PDB file of C-alpha atoms in Angstrom:
ATOM      1  CA  MET A   1      -2.271  18.379 -38.357  1.00  0.00           C
ATOM      2  CA  GLU A   2      -0.309  15.816 -36.206  1.00  0.00           C
ATOM      3  CA  LEU A   3      -0.222  12.522 -37.016  1.00  0.00           C
ATOM      4  CA  THR A   4       0.332  10.826 -33.741  1.00  0.00           C
ATOM      5  CA  SER A   5      -0.474   7.178 -34.601  1.00  0.00           C
ATOM      6  CA  ILE A   6       3.054   6.893 -36.207  1.00  0.00           C
ATOM      7  CA  HIS A   7       6.101   6.055 -34.318  1.00  0.00           C
ATOM      8  CA  PRO A   8       8.543   8.927 -34.110  1.00  0.00           C
ATOM      9  CA  ALA A   9      11.433   6.522 -34.960  1.00  0.00           C
ATOM     10  CA  VAL A  10       9.606   5.463 -38.184  1.00  0.00           C
ATOM     11  CA  TYR A  11       9.263   9.094 -39.189  1.00  0.00           C
ATOM     12  CA  LEU A  12      13.038   9.757 -38.708  1.00  0.00           C
ATOM     13  CA  ILE A  13      14.037   6.798 -40.919  1.00  0.00           C
ATOM     14  CA  TYR A  14      11.616   8.011 -43.435  1.00  0.00           C
ATOM     15  CA  TYR A  15      12.752  11.557 -43.490  1.00  0.00           C
ATOM     16  CA  PHE A  16      16.291  10.381 -43.642  1.00  0.00           C
ATOM     17  CA  ILE A  17      16.063   8.459 -46.624  1.00  0.00           C
ATOM     18  CA  MET A  18      14.137  11.426 -48.452  1.00  0.00           C
ATOM     19  CA  VAL A  19      16.968  13.300 -47.785  1.00  0.00           C
ATOM     20  CA  LEU A  20      19.440  10.975 -49.100  1.00  0.00           C
ATOM     21  CA  PHE A  21      17.167  10.556 -52.079  1.00  0.00           C
ATOM     22  CA  ALA A  22      17.052  14.353 -52.559  1.00  0.00           C
ATOM     23  CA  PHE A  23      20.957  14.359 -53.129  1.00  0.00           C
ATOM     24  CA  ILE A  24      21.214  11.122 -54.934  1.00  0.00           C
ATOM     25  CA  PHE A  25      18.561  11.401 -57.966  1.00  0.00           C
ATOM     26  CA  SER A  26      19.042  13.539 -60.827  1.00  0.00           C
ATOM     27  CA  ASP A  27      16.867  12.499 -63.147  1.00  0.00           C
ATOM     28  CA  PRO A  28      14.462  15.732 -64.169  1.00  0.00           C
ATOM     29  CA  TYR A  29      11.411  13.528 -64.290  1.00  0.00           C
ATOM     30  CA  PHE A  30      12.181  12.219 -60.551  1.00  0.00           C
ATOM     31  CA  VAL A  31      13.397  15.655 -59.291  1.00  0.00           C
ATOM     32  CA  VAL A  32      10.054  17.321 -60.305  1.00  0.00           C
ATOM     33  CA  THR A  33       7.786  14.331 -58.955  1.00  0.00           C
ATOM     34  CA  PHE A  34       9.651  14.674 -55.611  1.00  0.00           C
ATOM     35  CA  LEU A  35       9.238  18.344 -55.682  1.00  0.00           C
ATOM     36  CA  ALA A  36       5.717  18.081 -56.573  1.00  0.00           C
ATOM     37  CA  LEU A  37       4.557  15.379 -53.897  1.00  0.00           C
ATOM     38  CA  ILE A  38       6.597  17.307 -51.281  1.00  0.00           C
ATOM     39  CA  LEU A  39       4.691  20.575 -52.076  1.00  0.00           C
ATOM     40  CA  VAL A  40       1.436  18.710 -51.590  1.00  0.00           C
ATOM     41  CA  LEU A  41       2.469  17.195 -48.168  1.00  0.00           C
ATOM     42  CA  ILE A  42       3.566  20.533 -47.012  1.00  0.00           C
ATOM     43  CA  ALA A  43       0.099  21.924 -48.162  1.00  0.00           C
ATOM     44  CA  LEU A  44      -1.832  18.883 -46.302  1.00  0.00           C
ATOM     45  CA  GLN A  45       0.353  19.441 -43.028  1.00  0.00           C
ATOM     46  CA  GLY A  46      -0.532  23.375 -43.006  1.00  0.00           C
ATOM     47  CA  VAL A  47       3.009  24.440 -43.649  1.00  0.00           C
ATOM     48  CA  SER A  48       2.515  26.546 -46.582  1.00  0.00           C
ATOM     49  CA  SER A  49       2.356  29.646 -44.715  1.00  0.00           C
ATOM     50  CA  GLU A  50       6.120  29.110 -43.898  1.00  0.00           C
ATOM     51  CA  LEU A  51       6.467  28.519 -47.638  1.00  0.00           C
ATOM     52  CA  LYS A  52       6.872  32.177 -48.679  1.00  0.00           C
ATOM     53  CA  ASN A  53       9.576  32.792 -45.957  1.00  0.00           C
ATOM     54  CA  ILE A  54      11.394  29.826 -47.500  1.00  0.00           C
ATOM     55  CA  LEU A  55      11.261  31.206 -50.849  1.00  0.00           C
ATOM     56  CA  LYS A  56      12.483  34.349 -49.801  1.00  0.00           C
ATOM     57  CA  PHE A  57      15.348  32.724 -48.715  1.00  0.00           C
ATOM     58  CA  PHE A  58      15.785  30.088 -51.537  1.00  0.00           C
ATOM     59  CA  VAL A  59      14.904  32.159 -54.595  1.00  0.00           C
ATOM     60  CA  PRO A  60      18.234  34.535 -54.281  1.00  0.00           C
ATOM     61  CA  LEU A  61      20.399  31.599 -53.183  1.00  0.00           C
ATOM     62  CA  SER A  62      18.971  29.547 -56.245  1.00  0.00           C
ATOM     63  CA  LEU A  63      19.529  32.262 -58.670  1.00  0.00           C
ATOM     64  CA  LEU A  64      23.516  32.916 -57.149  1.00  0.00           C
ATOM     65  CA  ILE A  65      23.627  29.220 -57.844  1.00  0.00           C
ATOM     66  CA  MET A  66      22.447  29.050 -61.294  1.00  0.00           C
ATOM     67  CA  ILE A  67      24.394  32.343 -62.142  1.00  0.00           C
ATOM     68  CA  LEU A  68      27.814  31.271 -60.308  1.00  0.00           C
ATOM     69  CA  ASN A  69      28.119  27.875 -61.285  1.00  0.00           C
ATOM     70  CA  PRO A  70      27.982  28.096 -65.226  1.00  0.00           C
ATOM     71  CA  LEU A  71      30.472  31.261 -64.950  1.00  0.00           C
ATOM     72  CA  LEU A  72      32.865  29.100 -62.546  1.00  0.00           C
ATOM     73  CA  ASN A  73      32.418  25.858 -64.356  1.00  0.00           C
ATOM     74  CA  ARG A  74      32.965  25.670 -67.979  1.00  0.00           C
ATOM     75  CA  THR A  75      33.175  21.974 -68.047  1.00  0.00           C
ATOM     76  CA  GLY A  76      30.700  20.632 -70.598  1.00  0.00           C
ATOM     77  CA  ALA A  77      30.506  19.764 -74.444  1.00  0.00           C
ATOM     78  CA  HIS A  78      27.899  21.975 -75.619  1.00  0.00           C
ATOM     79  CA  ARG A  79      29.031  25.642 -75.399  1.00  0.00           C
ATOM     80  CA  ILE A  80      26.824  28.667 -75.815  1.00  0.00           C
ATOM     81  CA  TYR A  81      29.056  31.782 -76.778  1.00  0.00           C
ATOM     82  CA  LEU A  82      27.909  34.899 -75.109  1.00  0.00           C
ATOM     83  CA  TRP A  83      30.440  37.029 -76.478  1.00  0.00           C
ATOM     84  CA  GLN A  84      33.436  36.659 -78.756  1.00  0.00           C
ATOM     85  CA  ASN A  85      35.354  33.937 -76.856  1.00  0.00           C
ATOM     86  CA  PHE A  86      33.411  33.972 -73.264  1.00  0.00           C
ATOM     87  CA  PHE A  87      31.311  30.817 -73.085  1.00  0.00           C
ATOM     88  CA  ILE A  88      29.070  28.927 -70.674  1.00  0.00           C
ATOM     89  CA  THR A  89      28.213  25.507 -71.302  1.00  0.00           C
ATOM     90  CA  TYR A  90      24.747  23.835 -70.972  1.00  0.00           C
ATOM     91  CA  GLU A  91      25.706  20.908 -69.115  1.00  0.00           C
ATOM     92  CA  ALA A  92      26.668  23.941 -66.220  1.00  0.00           C
ATOM     93  CA  ILE A  93      23.384  25.225 -66.447  1.00  0.00           C
ATOM     94  CA  ALA A  94      21.307  21.994 -66.190  1.00  0.00           C
ATOM     95  CA  TYR A  95      23.670  21.209 -63.093  1.00  0.00           C
ATOM     96  CA  GLY A  96      22.786  24.525 -61.392  1.00  0.00           C
ATOM     97  CA  ILE A  97      19.385  24.108 -61.993  1.00  0.00           C
ATOM     98  CA  LEU A  98      18.989  20.565 -60.549  1.00  0.00           C
ATOM     99  CA  MET A  99      21.300  21.516 -57.720  1.00  0.00           C
ATOM    100  CA  SER A 100      18.763  24.431 -56.607  1.00  0.00           C
ATOM    101  CA  LEU A 101      16.142  22.029 -56.921  1.00  0.00           C
ATOM    102  CA  ALA A 102      17.860  19.583 -54.765  1.00  0.00           C
ATOM    103  CA  LEU A 103      18.361  22.057 -52.124  1.00  0.00           C
ATOM    104  CA  LEU A 104      14.772  23.296 -52.444  1.00  0.00           C
ATOM    105  CA  ILE A 105      13.467  19.798 -51.806  1.00  0.00           C
ATOM    106  CA  VAL A 106      15.932  19.375 -48.573  1.00  0.00           C
ATOM    107  CA  ILE A 107      14.463  22.619 -46.937  1.00  0.00           C
ATOM    108  CA  LEU A 108      11.024  21.641 -47.495  1.00  0.00           C
ATOM    109  CA  ILE A 109      11.672  18.106 -46.312  1.00  0.00           C
ATOM    110  CA  PHE A 110      13.312  19.615 -43.195  1.00  0.00           C
ATOM    111  CA  SER A 111      10.019  21.935 -42.749  1.00  0.00           C
ATOM    112  CA  SER A 112       7.622  18.874 -43.180  1.00  0.00           C
ATOM    113  CA  TYR A 113       9.971  17.027 -40.590  1.00  0.00           C
ATOM    114  CA  ASN A 114       9.475  20.071 -37.919  1.00  0.00           C
ATOM    115  CA  ARG A 115       5.848  19.598 -38.549  1.00  0.00           C
ATOM    116  CA  SER A 116       5.552  15.861 -37.988  1.00  0.00           C
ATOM    117  CA  VAL A 117       7.840  15.189 -35.012  1.00  0.00           C
ATOM    118  CA  SER A 118       8.193  17.522 -31.934  1.00  0.00           C
ATOM    119  CA  TYR A 119      11.244  17.939 -30.195  1.00  0.00           C
ATOM    120  CA  GLN A 120       9.700  16.171 -27.288  1.00  0.00           C
ATOM    121  CA  GLU A 121       9.657  13.063 -29.796  1.00  0.00           C
ATOM    122  CA  MET A 122      13.152  13.849 -30.767  1.00  0.00           C
ATOM    123  CA  LEU A 123      14.518  13.800 -27.248  1.00  0.00           C
ATOM    124  CA  TYR A 124      12.469  10.453 -26.444  1.00  0.00           C
ATOM    125  CA  ILE A 125      14.435   8.987 -29.254  1.00  0.00           C
ATOM    126  CA  PHE A 126      17.908   9.964 -28.528  1.00  0.00           C
ATOM    127  CA  SER A 127      18.009  11.398 -25.180  1.00  0.00           C
ATOM    128  CA  LYS A 128      18.314   8.010 -23.123  1.00  0.00           C
ATOM    129  CA  LYS A 129      21.786   7.049 -25.028  1.00  0.00           C
ATOM    130  CA  LEU A 130      22.857  10.180 -26.780  1.00  0.00           C
ATOM    131  CA  PRO A 131      21.656  13.113 -24.333  1.00  0.00           C
ATOM    132  CA  ILE A 132      24.223  15.847 -25.454  1.00  0.00           C
ATOM    133  CA  ILE A 133      23.875  15.062 -29.307  1.00  0.00           C
ATOM    134  CA  SER A 134      19.947  14.758 -28.963  1.00  0.00           C
ATOM    135  CA  MET A 135      19.977  18.378 -27.428  1.00  0.00           C
ATOM    136  CA  ILE A 136      22.014  19.550 -30.219  1.00  0.00           C
ATOM    137  CA  ILE A 137      19.908  17.849 -33.249  1.00  0.00           C
ATOM    138  CA  VAL A 138      16.735  19.264 -31.691  1.00  0.00           C
ATOM    139  CA  MET A 139      18.389  23.011 -31.238  1.00  0.00           C
ATOM    140  CA  ALA A 140      19.620  22.804 -35.089  1.00  0.00           C
ATOM    141  CA  LEU A 141      16.280  22.098 -36.026  1.00  0.00           C
ATOM    142  CA  ARG A 142      14.344  24.426 -33.977  1.00  0.00           C
ATOM    143  CA  PHE A 143      16.898  27.114 -34.985  1.00  0.00           C
ATOM    144  CA  ILE A 144      15.606  28.294 -38.172  1.00  0.00           C
ATOM    145  CA  PRO A 145      12.014  28.354 -37.439  1.00  0.00           C
ATOM    146  CA  LEU A 146      12.772  30.017 -34.004  1.00  0.00           C
ATOM    147  CA  ILE A 147      14.872  32.792 -35.526  1.00  0.00           C
ATOM    148  CA  ASN A 148      12.543  33.262 -38.258  1.00  0.00           C
ATOM    149  CA  SER A 149       9.383  33.968 -35.665  1.00  0.00           C
ATOM    150  CA  ARG A 150      11.399  36.002 -33.449  1.00  0.00           C
ATOM    151  CA  ALA A 151      12.603  38.393 -36.446  1.00  0.00           C
ATOM    152  CA  ILE A 152       8.984  38.572 -37.451  1.00  0.00           C
ATOM    153  CA  GLU A 153       8.038  39.540 -33.747  1.00  0.00           C
ATOM    154  CA  VAL A 154      10.930  42.191 -33.509  1.00  0.00           C
ATOM    155  CA  GLN A 155      10.198  43.658 -37.034  1.00  0.00           C
ATOM    156  CA  LYS A 156       6.453  43.809 -35.752  1.00  0.00           C
ATOM    157  CA  LEU A 157       7.686  45.937 -32.824  1.00  0.00           C
ATOM    158  CA  ASN A 158      10.091  48.118 -34.885  1.00  0.00           C
ATOM    159  CA  LYS A 159       7.058  49.011 -37.311  1.00  0.00           C
ATOM    160  CA  LEU A 160       4.967  49.926 -34.430  1.00  0.00           C
ATOM    161  CA  LYS A 161       7.525  51.928 -32.772  1.00  0.00           C
ATOM    162  CA  THR A 162       8.499  53.566 -36.215  1.00  0.00           C
ATOM    163  CA  ASN A 163       4.952  54.373 -36.890  1.00  0.00           C
ATOM    164  CA  GLY A 164       4.755  55.984 -33.462  1.00  0.00           C
ATOM    165  CA  VAL A 165       7.688  58.234 -33.897  1.00  0.00           C
ATOM    166  CA  GLU A 166       6.442  59.532 -37.296  1.00  0.00           C
ATOM    167  CA  PHE A 167       3.067  60.110 -35.653  1.00  0.00           C
ATOM    168  CA  ASP A 168       4.980  62.388 -33.182  1.00  0.00           C
ATOM    169  CA  ASP A 169       6.759  63.810 -35.951  1.00  0.00           C
ATOM    170  CA  ASP A 170       3.800  65.067 -37.897  1.00  0.00           C
ATOM    171  CA  GLU A 171       2.032  66.146 -34.677  1.00  0.00           C
ATOM    172  CA  ASN A 172       5.086  68.517 -33.799  1.00  0.00           C
ATOM    173  CA  ASP A 173       5.441  69.378 -37.469  1.00  0.00           C
ATOM    174  CA  HIS A 174       4.278  72.886 -36.998  1.00  0.00           C
ATOM    175  CA  SER A 175       6.738  73.349 -34.002  1.00  0.00           C
ATOM    176  CA  GLY A 176       9.189  75.689 -34.299  1.00  0.00           C
ATOM    177  CA  ASP A 177      11.124  75.026 -31.442  1.00  0.00           C
ATOM    178  CA  LEU A 178      11.881  71.364 -33.209  1.00  0.00           C
ATOM    179  CA  GLU A 179      12.782  72.312 -36.437  1.00  0.00           C
ATOM    180  CA  ASP A 180      15.106  74.920 -34.821  1.00  0.00           C
ATOM    181  CA  SER A 181      16.583  72.244 -32.413  1.00  0.00           C
ATOM    182  CA  ASN A 182      17.389  69.807 -35.522  1.00  0.00           C
ATOM    183  CA  LYS A 183      18.924  72.655 -37.419  1.00  0.00           C
ATOM    184  CA  PRO A 184      22.193  72.883 -35.519  1.00  0.00           C
ATOM    185  CA  ASP A 185      22.798  69.216 -35.564  1.00  0.00           C
ATOM    186  CA  LEU A 186      22.526  69.618 -39.579  1.00  0.00           C
ATOM    187  CA  ASP A 187      24.497  72.478 -39.601  1.00  0.00           C
ATOM    188  CA  GLU A 188      27.322  70.902 -37.751  1.00  0.00           C
ATOM    189  CA  PHE A 189      27.354  67.511 -39.940  1.00  0.00           C
ATOM    190  CA  ASN A 190      27.496  70.005 -42.960  1.00  0.00           C
ATOM    191  CA  SER A 191      30.407  72.022 -41.822  1.00  0.00           C
ATOM    192  CA  ASN A 192      32.318  68.776 -40.806  1.00  0.00           C
ATOM    193  CA  ILE A 193      32.483  67.402 -44.409  1.00  0.00           C
ATOM    194  CA  ASN A 194      35.348  68.329 -46.438  1.00  0.00           C
ATOM    195  CA  THR A 195      34.112  70.454 -49.318  1.00  0.00           C
ATOM    196  CA  ASP A 196      37.207  70.190 -51.532  1.00  0.00           C
ATOM    197  CA  TYR A 197      37.042  66.440 -51.075  1.00  0.00           C
ATOM    198  CA  ASP A 198      34.281  65.064 -53.376  1.00  0.00           C
ATOM    199  CA  SER A 199      31.765  67.409 -52.245  1.00  0.00           C
ATOM    200  CA  LYS A 200      29.665  66.638 -55.367  1.00  0.00           C
ATOM    201  CA  LEU A 201      29.301  63.064 -54.867  1.00  0.00           C
ATOM    202  CA  VAL A 202      28.943  63.419 -51.145  1.00  0.00           C
ATOM    203  CA  ASN A 203      26.026  66.006 -51.780  1.00  0.00           C
ATOM    204  CA  LYS A 204      24.801  63.445 -54.540  1.00  0.00           C
ATOM    205  CA  LEU A 205      24.289  60.542 -52.300  1.00  0.00           C
ATOM    206  CA  LYS A 206      22.804  62.736 -49.653  1.00  0.00           C
ATOM    207  CA  SER A 207      20.133  63.755 -52.006  1.00  0.00           C
ATOM    208  CA  ASN A 208      19.444  60.368 -53.775  1.00  0.00           C
ATOM    209  CA  LYS A 209      16.207  59.297 -51.993  1.00  0.00           C
ATOM    210  CA  ARG A 210      17.152  55.638 -53.215  1.00  0.00           C
ATOM    211  CA  VAL A 211      20.293  55.629 -51.515  1.00  0.00           C
ATOM    212  CA  ALA A 212      19.154  57.074 -48.464  1.00  0.00           C
ATOM    213  CA  ALA A 213      16.199  54.425 -48.432  1.00  0.00           C
ATOM    214  CA  ILE A 214      18.618  51.574 -48.960  1.00  0.00           C
ATOM    215  CA  ILE A 215      20.782  52.913 -46.190  1.00  0.00           C
ATOM    216  CA  LYS A 216      17.721  53.339 -43.663  1.00  0.00           C
ATOM    217  CA  GLU A 217      16.660  49.755 -44.670  1.00  0.00           C
ATOM    218  CA  ALA A 218      20.051  48.103 -44.070  1.00  0.00           C
ATOM    219  CA  LYS A 219      20.468  50.033 -40.762  1.00  0.00           C
ATOM    220  CA  THR A 220      16.831  48.672 -39.782  1.00  0.00           C
ATOM    221  CA  LEU A 221      17.457  45.367 -40.950  1.00  0.00           C
ATOM    222  CA  GLY A 222      20.801  45.071 -38.843  1.00  0.00           C
ATOM    223  CA  LYS A 223      19.112  46.351 -35.729  1.00  0.00           C
ATOM    224  CA  ILE A 224      16.510  43.584 -35.930  1.00  0.00           C
ATOM    225  CA  MET A 225      18.894  40.842 -36.345  1.00  0.00           C
ATOM    226  CA  GLY A 226      20.911  42.127 -33.810  1.00  0.00           C
ATOM    227  CA  ILE A 227      17.979  42.138 -31.513  1.00  0.00           C
ATOM    228  CA  THR A 228      17.003  38.734 -32.802  1.00  0.00           C
ATOM    229  CA  VAL A 229      20.476  37.316 -32.069  1.00  0.00           C
ATOM    230  CA  SER A 230      20.729  39.054 -28.669  1.00  0.00           C
ATOM    231  CA  TRP A 231      17.085  37.606 -27.410  1.00  0.00           C
ATOM    232  CA  SER A 232      18.327  34.143 -28.677  1.00  0.00           C
ATOM    233  CA  LEU A 233      21.391  34.009 -27.093  1.00  0.00           C
ATOM    234  CA  GLU A 234      19.836  35.211 -23.704  1.00  0.00           C
ATOM    235  CA  GLU A 235      17.414  32.756 -23.988  1.00  0.00           C
ATOM    236  CA  SER A 236      19.630  29.900 -24.650  1.00  0.00           C
ATOM    237  CA  MET A 237      21.837  31.110 -21.767  1.00  0.00           C
ATOM    238  CA  PHE A 238      18.779  30.586 -19.318  1.00  0.00           C
ATOM    239  CA  THR A 239      17.911  27.356 -20.767  1.00  0.00           C
ATOM    240  CA  ALA A 240      21.165  26.084 -20.195  1.00  0.00           C
ATOM    241  CA  LYS A 241      21.347  27.205 -16.529  1.00  0.00           C
ATOM    242  CA  SER A 242      17.865  25.632 -16.085  1.00  0.00           C
ATOM    243  CA  MET A 243      18.945  22.358 -17.762  1.00  0.00           C
ATOM    244  CA  LYS A 244      22.134  22.363 -15.180  1.00  0.00           C
ATOM    245  CA  ALA A 245      20.203  23.206 -12.176  1.00  0.00           C
ATOM    246  CA  ARG A 246      17.722  20.313 -13.170  1.00  0.00           C
ATOM    247  CA  GLY A 247      20.571  17.864 -13.484  1.00  0.00           C
ATOM    248  CA  TYR A 248      20.405  16.879 -17.212  1.00  0.00           C
ATOM    249  CA  ASN A 249      22.767  14.300 -18.427  1.00  0.00           C
ATOM    250  CA  ALA A 250      23.768  13.549 -14.756  1.00  0.00           C
ATOM    251  CA  THR A 251      21.914  10.235 -14.707  1.00  0.00           C
ATOM    252  CA  GLU A 252      19.972   8.061 -17.415  1.00  0.00           C
ATOM    253  CA  ARG A 253      16.894  10.258 -18.451  1.00  0.00           C
ATOM    254  CA  THR A 254      13.068   9.174 -18.183  1.00  0.00           C
ATOM    255  CA  SER A 255      10.376  10.344 -20.440  1.00  0.00           C
ATOM    256  CA  TYR A 256       7.053  10.989 -19.666  1.00  0.00           C
ATOM    257  CA  LEU A 257       6.086  10.078 -23.455  1.00  0.00           C
ATOM    258  CA  SER A 258       5.454   6.344 -24.556  1.00  0.00           C
ATOM    259  CA  TYR A 259       5.387   5.037 -27.596  1.00  0.00           C
ATOM    260  CA  ARG A 260       4.870   1.702 -28.909  1.00  0.00           C
ATOM    261  CA  PHE A 261       5.018   0.162 -32.048  1.00  0.00           C
ATOM    262  CA  GLY A 262       1.561  -0.400 -33.443  1.00  0.00           C
ATOM    263  CA  ASN A 263       0.270  -2.089 -36.863  1.00  0.00           C
ATOM    264  CA  ALA A 264       0.532   1.259 -38.764  1.00  0.00           C
ATOM    265  CA  ASP A 265       4.069   1.567 -37.774  1.00  0.00           C
ATOM    266  CA  TYR A 266       4.958  -1.955 -39.237  1.00  0.00           C
ATOM    267  CA  ALA A 267       2.891  -1.378 -42.116  1.00  0.00           C
ATOM    268  CA  PHE A 268       4.797   2.000 -42.584  1.00  0.00           C
ATOM    269  CA  LEU A 269       8.158   0.051 -42.056  1.00  0.00           C
ATOM    270  CA  ALA A 270       7.192  -2.563 -44.751  1.00  0.00           C
ATOM    271  CA  ILE A 271       6.297   0.021 -47.320  1.00  0.00           C
ATOM    272  CA  ILE A 272       9.545   1.493 -46.781  1.00  0.00           C
ATOM    273  CA  VAL A 273      11.671  -1.633 -46.984  1.00  0.00           C
ATOM    274  CA  VAL A 274       9.844  -2.769 -50.022  1.00  0.00           C
ATOM    275  CA  THR A 275       9.886   0.435 -52.091  1.00  0.00           C
ATOM    276  CA  VAL A 276      13.633   1.605 -50.930  1.00  0.00           C
ATOM    277  CA  SER A 277      14.624  -1.971 -52.104  1.00  0.00           C
ATOM    278  CA  ILE A 278      13.364  -1.487 -55.570  1.00  0.00           C
ATOM    279  CA  ILE A 279      14.250   1.958 -56.116  1.00  0.00           C
ATOM    280  CA  THR A 280      18.197   0.903 -54.839  1.00  0.00           C
ATOM    281  CA  VAL A 281      18.022  -1.879 -57.608  1.00  0.00           C
ATOM    282  CA  GLY A 282      17.067   0.642 -59.869  1.00  0.00           C
ATOM    283  CA  LEU A 283      19.924   2.909 -58.794  1.00  0.00           C
ATOM    284  CA  LEU A 284      22.446   0.349 -59.318  1.00  0.00           C
ATOM    285  CA  HIS A 285      21.142  -0.013 -62.962  1.00  0.00           C
ATOM    286  CA  GLY A 286      21.356   3.755 -63.564  1.00  0.00           C
ATOM    287  CA  VAL A 287      17.539   4.658 -63.071  1.00  0.00           C
ATOM    288  CA  GLY A 288      16.995   8.273 -61.480  1.00  0.00           C
ATOM    289  CA  MET A 289      20.234   9.540 -62.346  1.00  0.00           C
ATOM    290  CA  ILE A 290      22.106  11.139 -65.554  1.00  0.00           C
ATOM    291  CA  ASN A 291      25.152  11.666 -66.428  1.00  0.00           C
ATOM    292  CA  ILE A 292      25.822  15.954 -66.888  1.00  0.00           C
ATOM    293  CA  TYR A 293      29.260  15.977 -67.481  1.00  0.00           C
ATOM    294  CA  PRO A 294      31.319  15.755 -69.883  1.00  0.00           C
ATOM    295  CA  SER A 295      28.070  15.455 -72.048  1.00  0.00           C
ATOM    296  CA  ILE A 296      24.572  15.366 -70.565  1.00  0.00           C
ATOM    297  CA  ASP A 297      22.598  12.311 -71.423  1.00  0.00           C
ATOM    298  CA  PHE A 298      19.254  12.957 -70.775  1.00  0.00           C
ATOM    299  CA  SER A 299      16.052  13.191 -73.238  1.00  0.00           C
ATOM    300  CA  PHE A 300      12.722  14.180 -72.501  1.00  0.00           C
ATOM    301  CA  SER A 301      11.233  11.827 -74.828  1.00  0.00           C
ATOM    302  CA  ASP A 302      12.734   8.896 -72.406  1.00  0.00           C
ATOM    303  CA  LEU A 303       9.775   8.656 -70.117  1.00  0.00           C
ATOM    304  CA  PRO A 304      10.607   6.916 -66.930  1.00  0.00           C
ATOM    305  CA  PHE A 305       7.402   4.654 -66.658  1.00  0.00           C
ATOM    306  CA  ASN A 306       8.762   1.459 -64.975  1.00  0.00           C
ATOM    307  CA  ILE A 307       8.741  -0.472 -61.764  1.00  0.00           C
ATOM    308  CA  TYR A 308      11.385   1.782 -60.365  1.00  0.00           C
ATOM    309  CA  TYR A 309       9.603   5.276 -60.886  1.00  0.00           C
ATOM    310  CA  LEU A 310       6.277   3.687 -59.617  1.00  0.00           C
ATOM    311  CA  ALA A 311       8.204   2.333 -56.340  1.00  0.00           C
ATOM    312  CA  PHE A 312       9.273   6.173 -55.846  1.00  0.00           C
ATOM    313  CA  ILE A 313       5.889   7.371 -56.420  1.00  0.00           C
ATOM    314  CA  VAL A 314       4.434   4.901 -53.676  1.00  0.00           C
ATOM    315  CA  PHE A 315       7.631   5.630 -51.108  1.00  0.00           C
ATOM    316  CA  LEU A 316       6.367   9.514 -51.064  1.00  0.00           C
ATOM    317  CA  LEU A 317       2.802   8.992 -50.647  1.00  0.00           C
ATOM    318  CA  PRO A 318       2.195   7.428 -47.293  1.00  0.00           C
ATOM    319  CA  LEU A 319       2.415  10.801 -45.420  1.00  0.00           C
ATOM    320  CA  ILE A 320       0.080  12.113 -48.221  1.00  0.00           C
ATOM    321  CA  TYR A 321      -2.422   9.330 -47.595  1.00  0.00           C
ATOM    322  CA  LEU A 322      -2.466   9.698 -43.640  1.00  0.00           C
ATOM    323  CA  GLU A 323      -2.810  13.463 -44.055  1.00  0.00           C
ATOM    324  CA  ILE A 324      -6.173  12.787 -46.189  1.00  0.00           C
ATOM    325  CA  LYS A 325      -7.203   9.959 -44.112  1.00  0.00           C
ATOM    326  CA  GLU A 326      -6.714  12.521 -40.603  1.00  0.00           C
ATOM    327  CA  ARG A 327      -8.650  15.256 -42.754  1.00  0.00           C
ATOM    328  CA  LEU A 328     -11.413  12.943 -43.824  1.00  0.00           C
ATOM    329  CA  LEU A 329     -11.960  11.612 -39.969  1.00  0.00           C
ATOM    330  CA  TRP A 330     -12.114  14.874 -38.649  1.00  0.00           C
ATOM    331  CA  HIS A 331     -14.167  16.485 -40.989  1.00  0.00           C
TER     332      HIS A 331
END
C-alpha cells in the first residue's frame, strides 16, 4: 500500500537516518527492537512476499559471517576452547551475530524504501540538480529487485522447457532409433577416457547420482544467471540509447510530478527532529551501544527502559502508524 501523502524528500531523510542507526546501535535490546519493528512495517507494506528471497540470500551470508569472524578474529577476554590450544572468543561470536543482524536490518530497510518511494519520485528529488547521480542511485536501488524478478521468470521458462523435453523423452522412450542414436555418443565419450588414469574415480563420479544432480543444478543455475545478465545488459543498452535520443541531461529537467509540503510532512519532520535529537544525546552518553572488545560489557539484566529507548521506538513508529491508518481508511 503506497502512502502518497508524504513528500518523497521526507522519506529519503527518514530512511537515511534508519540506515545510520542500523550501523550505530549495537545494544541487543535496541537491535532486536529495530528488527521487530522493521519486520512489522514490511508485513504491513506487503513486502513480506520478498522476505523469502531475502532470507535465501541472507541466511548463508550470515552463517558465513558468524563462522568466519570467530575463526579469524581471536580478540576477546572470554575464551572457548574447542580442542587443545585452538579457541574462539565469546566476543567474536557476539560481534558476528550483531553484524549479521545489522546487515539484515539494512537489507530490510532498502526493501521497505523501494516499496515507499518509486524511482519516479527519486528522479523528482535529484534530477534537476544531479541528473547523472540520480540515475545511478535509481538504477542501484532497482537492480536487486529487477534481477530477482527476471531470474524468476527465466527459471519458470527453463522449468517449462525442461518439462517439455522430459515429456518428449518419455513419449519416445520405447523408440529404438532414439536409443541407438544416443549409444554411439556414449561409447565415444567412454572411449576417450584414459582407463589407466583414475578410471575408478571417474566411473565412481559418473555413477554417483548426487554428484550428477549437483553438476546438473550448477549448469542450470549458470545458464539462468547468464540469460538474466544478458537480458539486463541488453535492456540497459536500449534504455541508454532511448535516453540519449530524448536529450537526457541536455537541459534542465522538468517533471510531471509535483509535491508540496503539507501538514503531515511537517509533523513527520518534527517527530524526526525531536526523536533523533533525544537519541543523539543518548548515544553521546553511551546508550544503545556496548563495548565488545576486549571484553563485552553487556548484561541482559540491564533493561533499557529510559527516555532514549522510548524516543527510539517513537522514531520507528510513524510509518507503521500511517500504514495501519491507510488500512483502516480503505477497509
